[in-house]
Amino acid sequence: MIILWNLRERVIEWRPFKKKESLHGDSQWASEKDIRKAGLRSKKGLLLGKDKRGYFIADGFQHALLFAPTGSGKGVGFVIPNLLFWTDSVIVHDIKLENYEITSGWRERQGQKVYVWNPAQPDGISHCYNPLQWISKKPGQMVDDVQKIANLIMPEQDFWQNEARSLFVGVVLYLLAAPEKVKSFGEVVRTMRSDDVVYNLAVALDTMGKIIHPVAYMNIAAFLQKADKERSGVVSTMNSSLELWANPLIDTATASSDFNILDFKRRKLQFIRLLKQTRVPTQEPYDPNKVLSAAASKDKVNNEGNNALEGPNSVDYPAETKTEDAVYDESDEFADEDIDDEDIDDKFEDDDDGFDDERSDDGFDDEEEEDEFEDEDI
């Protein structure tokens, strides 16, 4: 009986196909077979790197996170090559605007529209985006959209913030129903900072009570019923949260919309978000990426005048990048053609004259760019 039990143990231990365990693990460098199996030899996608066999291109929904010290070449070695190689829409947070200056000309020549949202630009030259313009027209969804925006601007959960959010929702819904009013954050600020805001809101309820949304009537009426000191605290809290839009530059850049966020799916667009901290008031700005919601396409670029913003709904496209509107065609050559390694080499190799010519056509000079930004703190 003991002999049979010992034989059983030996049979169990003898597994000829069992993978041998390694003392230091089994990690190894990927072979070409492993690379292709991982889908890193695609023709289109995210450009990750290169070896002697070609480029590593990930065609999928992978997330890429790049860690490297300041000045180590993250932009020129990864961001700029991908902006030149990526064929679909892209949103870039470009503090120095160098990615725009190098790649916008190329992307426009491929039939893409390029927008620069720079609300703190001193000369006022910027494209515009107004989240309030894309609030749903459906009564139920309308309130939900406004409440989401209010929670982004006034996120704290204390008494005064709660009351200020409620009043903000009411005022925005009132402005949406008033045909003569501008639907913007700046108009909310002007409404709340009028000479007698309590009287003006009371008149609005009296004259438009049957027109405005019931939630607007309820929230504004609740505000008017408060005691004077409590009303004063609510108004102060709301005005403090909206202080950013008291800046005329911010007001103008968010008073209208030059693009439809849904076009990022339907067409090929490049959106440059430029927000220099040295140009922006100390009040923390809202994040436009969280409130980009759209309904219809719109293009209101004003190409007349002297590149200056003249009003809350006027914007001028930067002179050096003005182009005719490009209509995206599904048969676009750039979108459909297969790009081989030689084509990529023509775009990205440092010793290739074609890439240098592309940059020179855009009016970009390496030495001038370095001198312009070397002393700037980010």
Coordinates of C-alpha atoms in Angstrom, one line a residue, residues 10 17 34 75 131 150 176 188 199 206 217 223 237 243 262 267 332 340 375:
R10 CA 5.8 10.4 -8.6
F17 CA 4.7 19.7 -20.6
D34 CA 5.4 39.2 -30.5
G75 CA 7.4 67.4 -27.8
P131 CA -20.9 75.9 -23.8
A150 CA -23.2 74.8 -12.5
L176 CA -32.1 81.0 -22.7
V188 CA -24.8 86.0 -16.5
Y199 CA -35.6 94.4 -8.8
D206 CA -43.4 89.4 -13.8
Y217 CA -39.2 80.7 -12.2
F223 CA -34.0 83.8 -4.2
T237 CA -20.9 83.9 -3.7
E243 CA -15.2 86.4 -11.5
L262 CA -19.7 66.7 -32.7
R267 CA -15.0 65.6 -39.7
D332 CA -10.0 62.0 -49.0
D340 CA 4.2 52.7 -45.8
D375 CA 12.8 82.3 -21.0

